[in-house]
Amino acid sequence: MSAHAITPHDRFEIRPPFLFRWEDSQQAHVLLYPEGIVKLNETGGDILQLCDGKNTVGQIIKQLSQRYCAADETTISNGVLNFLEVSHGKGWIRTTA
Amino acid sequence: MAKAGSEPRLDGGGNPVWLLLELTYQCPLQCAFCSNPRQFADYRQNELSTAEWIDAMSQARALGAMQIGFSGGEPTLRKDLEILVAEADRLGYYTNLITSGIGLTEARLHALKDAGLRHIQLGFQSTDRDVARQLAGVDCWERKLAIARSIKALDFPMVLNVPITRQNIGQVPDIIDFAAELGVEYLELANVQYYNWALLNRDQLMPTREELERAEAAVREARIRLGDRLTLFFVIPDYHEGRPKACMNGWGAIHLTIAPNGDVLPCSQATNFKHLEFPNLRRQRLEAIWHDSPVFKLYRGDAWMPEPCRSCSEKETDFGGCRCQALLLTGSGHEADPACSKSPHHALVRQAVQQAQRARLVDAPLIPRHASQGIGP
């Protein structure tokens, strides 16, 4: 799939039919979809939680840098961009205008 | 309903993540490949009540189940389906309806949408009306097309599930085009698995290897052509593949099925084990059934495994294959699945493939799912 590079101004939201939520029994965020489940690791869950269609990618990176007390924002930035690209490729998220 | 290998490799941490409710075994269709028990009529007087189903959902949710399937028979024959869906949604399940579509109306679709239903899996036999009638035992083709369009008009995510047999395998390219035109998200071409009614009709249903290869080529071509528009699943037929399916991700691992009468099963085919006494919701709590009942512990893990499974490098991939298939073909559920080329009983599967090819020359009629035929072997 040809996807253009993600920019700091992009906004993402969870793409139907995926349902994103916290699951107590797994102590993790999960994505539920027809006949399937994806269990997310902690950072993946943190990133998708901020994909609410309002936050820009730049804002997500800022917020997570603060939350993780990161000395170097570049590492966080690379991690977030990479995860968003994978999530987009898997159809979990879509861009909003 | 068993989906070979399509389940997520999600660790339930020893708890169920998938709950399948077989609300009723009644059905207006008479599909020759039906996976319901041949004695389906015996369950009719003994179906769980609305309150009992709600209690079951609640108990399973507390154990960790996240996905729920409303199945049957035809689940829309239950007048309380909307109530059950609403309760499942409230409990936090991802709700899936597995239906023939016969029994659905636009009004009910609206009500189900309002109740929180998230996904509909519609069973479909063929784009060819005569073939569809032959497989389903009744003529419901136009009704099915109409309800498929209504489901999409209401914007439900939809899986079109087509059990693949000799009769409809030639129509796979047409079926793919139909699914793409309809705008469904997923098309599942599920090669029929031979249990219950399908096993009874095995000689008449099984396609040849050449037919499977042609269908698979059509699927590959369509995946390239359609890209993201349609996700195509082609469930590998284990009889031809030489590899067993990772049935249910292992017995008692993540799946829980509840039969219309409240029997709790590791999979919907488990009732083929006639000598087992299945735990029942009316007598026991689900938690005790899942963790402690002899039925659920019978093939859980790998301690039960004989050779060649026990020392096999693939045992954590396929879990020894399907216990029910081992039982039905070898007479013992403790054997390796004969679909596996390493099984000492693999010749049974090869013979079945050859026998089905010979049976083509005779072209005997399909035996429809009907109460009058419901006598076990």
Short mmCIF file of C-alpha atoms in Angstrom, two decimals:
data_model
loop_
_atom_site.label_atom_id
_atom_site.label_comp_id
_atom_site.label_asym_id
_atom_site.label_seq_id
_atom_site.Cartn_x
_atom_site.Cartn_y
_atom_site.Cartn_z
CA MET A 1 0.00 0.00 0.00
CA SER A 2 1.39 3.40 -0.84
CA ALA A 3 1.04 5.56 2.24
CA HIS A 4 2.47 9.03 2.33
CA ALA A 5 4.68 9.87 5.28
CA ILE A 6 2.95 10.87 8.52
CA THR A 7 3.41 14.54 9.43
CA PRO A 8 3.13 16.26 12.87
CA HIS A 9 -0.07 17.95 11.70
CA ASP A 10 -1.98 14.72 10.96
CA ARG A 11 -4.81 13.65 13.20
CA PHE A 12 -5.84 10.03 13.66
CA GLU A 13 -8.86 8.23 15.07
CA ILE A 14 -9.76 4.58 15.58
CA ARG A 15 -11.21 3.16 12.37
CA PRO A 16 -14.48 1.22 12.53
CA PRO A 17 -15.13 -1.67 12.94
CA PHE A 18 -12.26 -1.61 15.46
CA LEU A 19 -13.16 -0.96 19.06
CA PHE A 20 -10.41 0.28 21.35
CA ARG A 21 -10.75 -0.02 25.08
CA TRP A 22 -9.13 -0.97 28.38
CA GLU A 23 -9.63 -4.61 29.37
CA ASP A 24 -9.32 -5.26 33.06
CA SER A 25 -8.88 -9.02 32.79
CA GLN A 26 -5.84 -8.52 30.51
CA GLN A 27 -4.57 -5.42 32.34
CA ALA A 28 -4.05 -3.95 28.88
CA HIS A 29 -5.68 -1.95 26.12
CA VAL A 30 -7.23 -4.13 23.44
CA LEU A 31 -8.56 -3.66 19.94
CA LEU A 32 -11.65 -5.73 19.25
CA TYR A 33 -12.97 -6.35 15.73
CA PRO A 34 -15.14 -8.94 13.98
CA GLU A 35 -13.89 -12.27 15.28
CA GLY A 36 -10.59 -10.94 16.49
CA ILE A 37 -8.67 -9.35 19.35
CA VAL A 38 -5.37 -7.50 19.50
CA LYS A 39 -3.77 -7.00 22.88
CA LEU A 40 -1.61 -3.88 22.93
CA ASN A 41 1.54 -3.32 24.90
CA GLU A 42 1.63 -0.34 27.25
CA THR A 43 3.10 2.22 24.86
CA GLY A 44 0.91 1.05 21.98
CA GLY A 45 -2.13 1.48 24.20
CA ASP A 46 -0.95 4.93 25.31
CA ILE A 47 -0.53 6.07 21.70
CA LEU A 48 -3.89 4.77 20.46
CA GLN A 49 -5.65 6.30 23.44
CA LEU A 50 -4.50 9.69 22.19
CA CYS A 51 -5.76 8.98 18.65
CA ASP A 52 -9.10 10.66 19.31
CA GLY A 53 -9.34 12.65 16.08
CA LYS A 54 -8.46 15.85 17.95
CA ASN A 55 -4.81 15.51 18.97
CA THR A 56 -2.29 16.10 16.21
CA VAL A 57 0.64 13.72 15.92
CA GLY A 58 2.85 16.54 17.21
CA GLN A 59 0.67 16.88 20.32
CA ILE A 60 0.72 13.14 20.91
CA ILE A 61 4.53 13.15 20.81
CA LYS A 62 4.65 16.11 23.24
CA GLN A 63 2.23 14.54 25.70
CA LEU A 64 4.02 11.19 25.71
CA SER A 65 7.44 12.83 26.06
CA GLN A 66 6.15 14.51 29.21
CA ARG A 67 4.48 11.37 30.52
CA TYR A 68 7.59 9.24 30.03
CA CYS A 69 9.89 12.10 31.25
CA ALA A 70 11.92 11.63 28.07
CA ALA A 71 15.19 13.53 27.88
CA ASP A 72 15.24 13.14 24.13
CA GLU A 73 11.99 13.79 22.23
CA THR A 74 13.43 12.27 19.05
CA THR A 75 13.28 8.73 20.45
CA ILE A 76 9.62 9.19 21.41
CA SER A 77 8.90 10.81 18.06
CA ASN A 78 10.40 7.92 16.11
CA GLY A 79 8.55 5.40 18.24
CA VAL A 80 5.21 7.15 17.81
CA LEU A 81 5.60 7.65 14.05
CA ASN A 82 6.63 4.05 13.61
CA PHE A 83 3.69 2.73 15.63
CA LEU A 84 1.20 4.98 13.84
CA GLU A 85 2.49 3.82 10.49
CA VAL A 86 2.06 0.18 11.47
CA SER A 87 -1.39 0.87 12.95
CA HIS A 88 -2.44 2.67 9.79
CA GLY A 89 -1.13 -0.18 7.67
CA LYS A 90 -3.16 -2.65 9.73
CA GLY A 91 -6.27 -0.53 9.32
CA TRP A 92 -6.68 0.21 13.05
CA ILE A 93 -6.65 4.00 12.57
CA ARG A 94 -7.60 6.51 9.91
CA THR A 95 -6.78 10.17 9.38
CA THR A 96 -9.33 12.84 10.15
CA ALA A 97 -9.56 16.20 8.42
CA MET B 1 -18.19 -22.36 13.37
CA ALA B 2 -14.70 -23.60 14.14
CA LYS B 3 -12.33 -21.31 12.26
CA ALA B 4 -9.15 -23.16 11.61
CA GLY B 5 -6.26 -21.04 12.67
CA SER B 6 -8.05 -17.74 12.19
CA GLU B 7 -8.28 -16.98 15.89
CA PRO B 8 -5.83 -14.55 17.38
CA ARG B 9 -2.92 -16.01 19.31
CA LEU B 10 -4.10 -14.20 22.35
CA ASP B 11 -3.15 -15.60 25.68
CA GLY B 12 -6.23 -15.72 27.84
CA GLY B 13 -3.92 -16.31 30.81
CA GLY B 14 -5.79 -19.56 31.39
CA ASN B 15 -9.17 -17.90 30.97
CA PRO B 16 -11.68 -17.91 28.12
CA VAL B 17 -11.66 -14.94 25.74
CA TRP B 18 -14.26 -16.21 23.27
CA LEU B 19 -17.83 -17.08 24.20
CA LEU B 20 -20.10 -18.70 21.62
CA LEU B 21 -23.78 -18.93 22.47
CA GLU B 22 -25.72 -21.43 20.42
CA LEU B 23 -29.06 -19.90 21.29
CA THR B 24 -31.16 -22.48 19.50
CA TYR B 25 -30.61 -25.34 17.08
CA GLN B 26 -33.83 -24.51 15.24
CA CYS B 27 -33.27 -23.21 11.74
CA PRO B 28 -35.45 -22.55 8.68
CA LEU B 29 -32.67 -23.88 6.43
CA GLN B 30 -31.62 -27.50 5.93
CA CYS B 31 -27.99 -27.08 4.91
CA ALA B 32 -26.31 -30.31 3.95
CA PHE B 33 -23.07 -29.10 5.59
CA CYS B 34 -24.64 -28.01 8.90
CA SER B 35 -22.35 -28.52 11.87
CA ASN B 36 -25.18 -28.81 14.42
CA PRO B 37 -25.71 -32.15 16.15
CA ARG B 38 -27.74 -34.65 14.16
CA GLN B 39 -30.07 -34.88 17.16
CA PHE B 40 -30.73 -31.12 17.06
CA ALA B 41 -34.47 -31.63 17.53
CA ASP B 42 -33.90 -33.02 21.05
CA TYR B 43 -32.77 -29.61 22.29
CA ARG B 44 -35.94 -27.75 21.37
CA GLN B 45 -37.90 -28.21 24.59
CA ASN B 46 -34.96 -27.46 26.80
CA GLU B 47 -33.55 -24.12 25.63
CA LEU B 48 -32.17 -21.73 28.23
CA SER B 49 -34.37 -18.80 29.20
CA THR B 50 -33.47 -15.15 28.66
CA ALA B 51 -32.41 -14.83 32.31
CA GLU B 52 -30.24 -17.94 32.09
CA TRP B 53 -28.44 -16.66 28.98
CA ILE B 54 -27.85 -13.31 30.64
CA ASP B 55 -26.42 -15.04 33.69
CA ALA B 56 -24.12 -17.10 31.43
CA MET B 57 -22.85 -13.97 29.65
CA SER B 58 -22.24 -12.24 32.92
CA GLN B 59 -20.30 -15.19 34.38
CA ALA B 60 -18.15 -15.56 31.25
CA ARG B 61 -17.42 -11.83 31.16
CA ALA B 62 -16.23 -12.05 34.76
CA LEU B 63 -13.87 -14.83 33.68
CA GLY B 64 -12.38 -12.56 31.00
CA ALA B 65 -14.35 -13.31 27.80
CA MET B 66 -14.34 -10.32 25.42
CA GLN B 67 -15.78 -11.62 22.17
CA ILE B 68 -19.29 -13.01 22.04
CA GLY B 69 -20.93 -14.81 19.14
CA PHE B 70 -24.70 -15.30 18.92
CA SER B 71 -25.14 -18.38 16.82
CA GLY B 72 -27.38 -21.40 16.37
CA GLY B 73 -29.17 -22.89 14.48
CA GLU B 74 -30.64 -19.60 13.49
CA PRO B 75 -30.25 -17.19 16.44
CA THR B 76 -32.79 -14.69 15.10
CA LEU B 77 -35.51 -17.26 15.84
CA ARG B 78 -35.03 -16.26 19.48
CA LYS B 79 -37.39 -13.37 20.13
CA ASP B 80 -35.13 -12.18 22.94
CA LEU B 81 -32.07 -11.75 20.71
CA GLU B 82 -32.19 -7.95 20.97
CA ILE B 83 -32.35 -8.15 24.77
CA LEU B 84 -29.36 -10.50 24.87
CA VAL B 85 -27.30 -8.32 22.51
CA ALA B 86 -28.04 -5.22 24.55
CA GLU B 87 -26.99 -6.98 27.73
CA ALA B 88 -23.80 -8.31 26.12
CA ASP B 89 -22.92 -4.80 24.92
CA ARG B 90 -23.57 -3.41 28.38
CA LEU B 91 -21.26 -6.06 29.87
CA GLY B 92 -18.45 -4.93 27.55
CA TYR B 93 -18.44 -7.69 24.91
CA TYR B 94 -17.72 -7.17 21.24
CA THR B 95 -20.97 -8.54 19.83
CA ASN B 96 -21.07 -10.77 16.73
CA LEU B 97 -24.22 -12.21 15.15
CA ILE B 98 -23.76 -15.37 13.10
CA THR B 99 -26.86 -15.78 10.99
CA SER B 100 -28.39 -17.17 7.81
CA GLY B 101 -30.23 -13.86 7.51
CA ILE B 102 -33.56 -15.66 7.26
CA GLY B 103 -35.54 -14.24 10.16
CA LEU B 104 -33.96 -10.81 9.92
CA THR B 105 -36.04 -7.85 8.82
CA GLU B 106 -35.11 -4.21 8.48
CA ALA B 107 -36.98 -3.48 11.69
CA ARG B 108 -35.00 -6.12 13.57
CA LEU B 109 -31.73 -4.90 12.07
CA HIS B 110 -32.51 -1.43 13.37
CA ALA B 111 -33.36 -2.84 16.78
CA LEU B 112 -30.13 -4.86 16.86
CA LYS B 113 -28.14 -1.81 15.87
CA ASP B 114 -29.77 0.13 18.70
CA ALA B 115 -28.99 -2.75 21.06
CA GLY B 116 -25.29 -2.35 20.28
CA LEU B 117 -24.66 -5.15 17.79
CA ARG B 118 -21.27 -4.52 16.19
CA HIS B 119 -20.90 -7.11 13.46
CA ILE B 120 -22.92 -9.54 11.38
CA GLN B 121 -21.61 -12.70 9.82
CA LEU B 122 -23.99 -13.75 7.08
CA GLY B 123 -23.91 -17.32 5.82
CA PHE B 124 -24.18 -17.49 2.05
CA GLN B 125 -24.28 -20.54 -0.20
CA SER B 126 -23.83 -19.34 -3.75
CA THR B 127 -24.37 -16.66 -6.35
CA ASP B 128 -26.09 -19.39 -8.37
CA ARG B 129 -29.68 -19.77 -7.26
CA ASP B 130 -29.97 -23.48 -8.05
CA VAL B 131 -26.75 -24.34 -6.25
CA ALA B 132 -27.83 -22.26 -3.26
CA ARG B 133 -31.11 -24.18 -3.09
CA GLN B 134 -29.34 -27.51 -3.44
CA LEU B 135 -26.98 -26.74 -0.52
CA ALA B 136 -29.48 -25.00 1.77
CA GLY B 137 -32.28 -27.47 1.12
CA VAL B 138 -34.77 -24.61 0.66
CA ASP B 139 -35.10 -21.70 -1.74
CA CYS B 140 -34.16 -18.53 0.11
CA TRP B 141 -31.75 -16.96 -2.35
CA GLU B 142 -33.60 -13.71 -3.07
CA ARG B 143 -34.39 -13.21 0.58
CA LYS B 144 -30.71 -13.60 1.38
CA LEU B 145 -29.60 -11.10 -1.26
CA ALA B 146 -32.12 -8.58 0.06
CA ILE B 147 -31.04 -8.98 3.68
CA ALA B 148 -27.36 -8.75 2.70
CA ARG B 149 -28.10 -5.37 1.11
CA SER B 150 -30.10 -4.23 4.15
CA ILE B 151 -27.22 -5.14 6.46
CA LYS B 152 -24.84 -3.00 4.44
CA ALA B 153 -27.38 -0.19 4.09
CA LEU B 154 -27.37 0.02 7.89
CA ASP B 155 -23.58 0.19 7.80
CA PHE B 156 -22.94 -2.94 9.85
CA PRO B 157 -19.44 -4.35 9.43
CA MET B 158 -20.07 -7.65 7.71
CA VAL B 159 -18.40 -10.96 7.06
CA LEU B 160 -19.86 -12.95 4.21
CA ASN B 161 -19.22 -16.57 5.15
CA VAL B 162 -19.41 -19.11 2.35
CA PRO B 163 -18.88 -22.77 3.26
CA ILE B 164 -17.02 -24.12 0.22
CA THR B 165 -18.05 -27.45 -1.28
CA ARG B 166 -17.81 -29.20 -4.63
CA GLN B 167 -21.17 -27.63 -5.55
CA ASN B 168 -20.15 -23.97 -5.16
CA ILE B 169 -16.37 -24.01 -5.57
CA GLY B 170 -16.68 -23.22 -9.29
CA GLN B 171 -18.53 -20.02 -8.41
CA VAL B 172 -15.73 -18.62 -6.23
CA PRO B 173 -14.81 -15.88 -8.75
CA ASP B 174 -18.49 -14.81 -8.96
CA ILE B 175 -18.84 -14.92 -5.18
CA ILE B 176 -15.78 -12.66 -4.79
CA ASP B 177 -17.24 -10.17 -7.30
CA PHE B 178 -20.57 -10.26 -5.49
CA ALA B 179 -18.93 -9.57 -2.11
CA ALA B 180 -16.90 -6.70 -3.55
CA GLU B 181 -19.97 -5.16 -5.17
CA LEU B 182 -21.94 -5.54 -1.96
CA GLY B 183 -19.18 -3.72 -0.06
CA VAL B 184 -18.62 -6.26 2.71
CA GLU B 185 -15.42 -5.89 4.73
CA TYR B 186 -14.54 -9.57 4.86
CA LEU B 187 -15.26 -12.57 2.67
CA GLU B 188 -14.56 -15.89 4.30
CA LEU B 189 -14.38 -18.82 1.91
CA ALA B 190 -14.47 -21.56 4.49
CA ASN B 191 -13.79 -24.99 3.10
CA VAL B 192 -16.36 -27.19 4.77
CA GLN B 193 -15.14 -29.12 7.76
CA TYR B 194 -16.55 -32.57 8.07
CA TYR B 195 -18.57 -32.93 11.24
CA ASN B 196 -22.17 -33.97 11.81
CA TRP B 197 -24.26 -33.24 8.68
CA ALA B 198 -21.21 -32.40 6.59
CA LEU B 199 -19.61 -35.71 7.58
CA LEU B 200 -22.79 -37.52 6.58
CA ASN B 201 -22.55 -35.83 3.16
CA ARG B 202 -18.75 -35.89 2.90
CA ASP B 203 -18.55 -37.95 -0.31
CA GLN B 204 -20.94 -35.56 -2.04
CA LEU B 205 -19.45 -32.32 -0.70
CA MET B 206 -15.69 -32.66 -0.93
CA PRO B 207 -14.01 -30.83 -3.82
CA THR B 208 -10.93 -32.18 -5.59
CA ARG B 209 -7.43 -30.83 -5.10
CA GLU B 210 -7.56 -29.33 -8.62
CA GLU B 211 -10.77 -27.47 -7.79
CA LEU B 212 -9.22 -26.16 -4.58
CA GLU B 213 -6.13 -24.97 -6.44
CA ARG B 214 -8.25 -23.12 -9.00
CA ALA B 215 -10.25 -21.46 -6.21
CA GLU B 216 -7.11 -20.49 -4.36
CA ALA B 217 -5.66 -18.96 -7.55
CA ALA B 218 -8.85 -16.90 -7.94
CA VAL B 219 -8.48 -15.72 -4.34
CA ARG B 220 -4.84 -14.70 -4.91
CA GLU B 221 -5.75 -12.79 -8.06
CA ALA B 222 -8.64 -11.02 -6.31
CA ARG B 223 -6.47 -10.01 -3.35
CA ILE B 224 -4.17 -8.13 -5.72
CA ARG B 225 -7.04 -6.63 -7.72
CA LEU B 226 -9.19 -5.55 -4.77
CA GLY B 227 -6.46 -4.58 -2.30
CA ASP B 228 -7.85 -2.95 0.83
CA ARG B 229 -11.46 -2.98 -0.35
CA LEU B 230 -12.10 -6.54 0.70
CA THR B 231 -10.24 -8.85 3.05
CA LEU B 232 -10.38 -12.41 1.75
CA PHE B 233 -9.98 -15.44 3.99
CA PHE B 234 -9.49 -18.82 2.42
CA VAL B 235 -9.64 -21.38 5.20
CA ILE B 236 -7.29 -24.22 4.36
CA PRO B 237 -9.01 -27.61 3.93
CA ASP B 238 -7.15 -29.91 6.26
CA TYR B 239 -8.14 -33.08 4.37
CA HIS B 240 -6.04 -31.97 1.40
CA GLU B 241 -3.31 -30.10 3.18
CA GLY B 242 -1.58 -32.79 5.21
CA ARG B 243 -1.40 -30.39 8.16
CA PRO B 244 -3.94 -30.34 10.98
CA LYS B 245 -5.74 -27.16 11.98
CA ALA B 246 -4.98 -25.44 15.28
CA CYS B 247 -8.51 -26.27 16.32
CA MET B 248 -9.96 -23.79 18.85
CA ASN B 249 -6.37 -22.78 19.70
CA GLY B 250 -6.34 -25.90 21.80
CA TRP B 251 -9.05 -27.62 23.84
CA GLY B 252 -10.17 -25.55 26.82
CA ALA B 253 -7.63 -22.82 25.98
CA ILE B 254 -9.61 -19.70 25.02
CA HIS B 255 -13.00 -20.93 23.72
CA LEU B 256 -16.22 -21.58 25.52
CA THR B 257 -19.37 -22.74 23.72
CA ILE B 258 -22.76 -23.01 25.35
CA ALA B 259 -25.35 -25.27 23.70
CA PRO B 260 -29.07 -24.34 23.68
CA ASN B 261 -29.73 -26.57 26.71
CA GLY B 262 -26.95 -25.03 28.81
CA ASP B 263 -24.33 -27.72 28.19
CA VAL B 264 -20.91 -26.06 28.33
CA LEU B 265 -18.53 -27.29 25.64
CA PRO B 266 -14.87 -26.70 24.70
CA CYS B 267 -16.13 -26.47 21.10
CA SER B 268 -19.48 -26.89 19.40
CA GLN B 269 -18.48 -30.29 17.96
CA ALA B 270 -17.57 -31.73 21.35
CA THR B 271 -20.99 -33.38 21.73
CA ASN B 272 -19.63 -35.99 19.32
CA PHE B 273 -17.99 -37.45 22.41
CA LYS B 274 -21.09 -39.44 23.31
CA HIS B 275 -19.57 -41.03 26.41
CA LEU B 276 -18.75 -37.70 28.07
CA GLU B 277 -21.12 -36.11 30.51
CA PHE B 278 -21.02 -32.41 29.76
CA PRO B 279 -21.17 -29.86 32.56
CA ASN B 280 -24.32 -27.77 32.49
CA LEU B 281 -24.93 -24.16 33.46
CA ARG B 282 -28.09 -25.09 35.30
CA ARG B 283 -26.07 -27.18 37.74
CA GLN B 284 -22.67 -25.50 38.03
CA ARG B 285 -20.97 -22.11 37.92
CA LEU B 286 -19.01 -21.38 34.76
CA GLU B 287 -15.81 -20.72 36.66
CA ALA B 288 -15.81 -24.19 38.20
CA ILE B 289 -16.72 -25.74 34.84
CA TRP B 290 -13.90 -23.95 33.01
CA HIS B 291 -11.19 -24.63 35.56
CA ASP B 292 -12.13 -27.92 37.15
CA SER B 293 -14.54 -29.98 35.06
CA PRO B 294 -13.12 -33.27 33.72
CA VAL B 295 -14.40 -32.41 30.23
CA PHE B 296 -12.45 -29.15 29.99
CA LYS B 297 -9.31 -30.72 31.49
CA LEU B 298 -9.47 -33.78 29.22
CA TYR B 299 -7.31 -32.38 26.38
CA ARG B 300 -6.10 -29.13 27.88
CA GLY B 301 -2.36 -28.54 27.49
CA ASP B 302 -0.20 -31.34 26.08
CA ALA B 303 -0.02 -33.96 28.83
CA TRP B 304 -2.68 -36.06 27.04
CA MET B 305 -0.70 -36.24 23.80
CA PRO B 306 0.40 -39.55 22.33
CA GLU B 307 3.23 -39.87 19.84
CA PRO B 308 3.82 -38.51 17.23
CA CYS B 309 2.35 -35.34 18.80
CA ARG B 310 4.20 -35.50 22.12
CA SER B 311 7.66 -35.04 20.62
CA CYS B 312 6.50 -33.02 17.57
CA SER B 313 8.09 -29.62 16.97
CA GLU B 314 4.68 -28.31 15.79
CA LYS B 315 2.70 -29.27 18.87
CA GLU B 316 2.52 -25.69 20.10
CA THR B 317 1.35 -24.52 16.69
CA ASP B 318 -1.45 -26.98 16.00
CA PHE B 319 -2.05 -28.52 19.47
CA GLY B 320 -2.33 -31.97 17.90
CA GLY B 321 -5.15 -30.81 15.61
CA CYS B 322 -8.82 -31.43 16.21
CA ARG B 323 -9.90 -33.78 19.00
CA CYS B 324 -13.35 -34.26 17.51
CA GLN B 325 -11.93 -35.18 14.10
CA ALA B 326 -9.58 -37.68 15.75
CA LEU B 327 -12.59 -39.21 17.49
CA LEU B 328 -14.85 -39.29 14.45
CA LEU B 329 -12.24 -40.83 12.15
CA THR B 330 -10.22 -43.11 14.45
CA GLY B 331 -12.75 -43.84 17.18
CA SER B 332 -10.52 -42.24 19.83
CA GLY B 333 -10.18 -38.58 20.75
CA HIS B 334 -6.73 -39.28 22.17
CA GLU B 335 -5.13 -39.92 18.78
CA ALA B 336 -3.28 -37.41 16.62
CA ASP B 337 -5.63 -35.71 14.16
CA PRO B 338 -5.61 -37.99 11.08
CA ALA B 339 -5.46 -34.85 8.90
CA CYS B 340 -1.80 -34.69 9.92
CA SER B 341 0.54 -36.50 7.54
CA LYS B 342 2.54 -37.68 10.57
CA SER B 343 -0.50 -39.44 12.06
CA PRO B 344 -0.44 -43.25 11.87
CA HIS B 345 -4.10 -42.91 10.78
CA HIS B 346 -3.47 -40.44 7.96
CA ALA B 347 -4.47 -43.08 5.40
CA LEU B 348 -8.09 -42.61 6.59
CA VAL B 349 -8.05 -39.06 5.29
CA ARG B 350 -6.39 -39.99 2.02
CA GLN B 351 -8.97 -42.74 1.52
CA ALA B 352 -11.78 -40.26 2.21
CA VAL B 353 -10.44 -37.93 -0.48
CA GLN B 354 -10.27 -40.79 -2.99
CA GLN B 355 -13.69 -42.09 -2.01
CA ALA B 356 -15.21 -38.65 -2.57
CA GLN B 357 -13.72 -38.55 -6.04
CA ARG B 358 -15.23 -41.92 -6.89
CA ALA B 359 -18.57 -40.81 -5.45
CA ARG B 360 -18.71 -38.07 -8.08
CA LEU B 361 -19.38 -40.67 -10.71
CA VAL B 362 -22.56 -41.68 -8.91
CA ASP B 363 -23.73 -38.18 -7.95
CA ALA B 364 -26.01 -39.21 -5.08
CA PRO B 365 -28.31 -36.50 -3.67
CA LEU B 366 -27.31 -34.48 -0.60
CA ILE B 367 -28.97 -35.42 2.67
CA PRO B 368 -30.64 -32.25 4.02
CA ARG B 369 -30.42 -31.37 7.70
CA HIS B 370 -33.79 -32.63 8.85
CA ALA B 371 -35.14 -34.00 12.12
CA SER B 372 -36.15 -37.24 10.36
CA GLN B 373 -32.46 -37.86 9.60
CA GLY B 374 -31.30 -37.05 13.09
CA ILE B 375 -30.27 -40.50 14.18
CA GLY B 376 -26.70 -40.70 15.30
CA PRO B 377 -24.29 -43.20 13.81
#
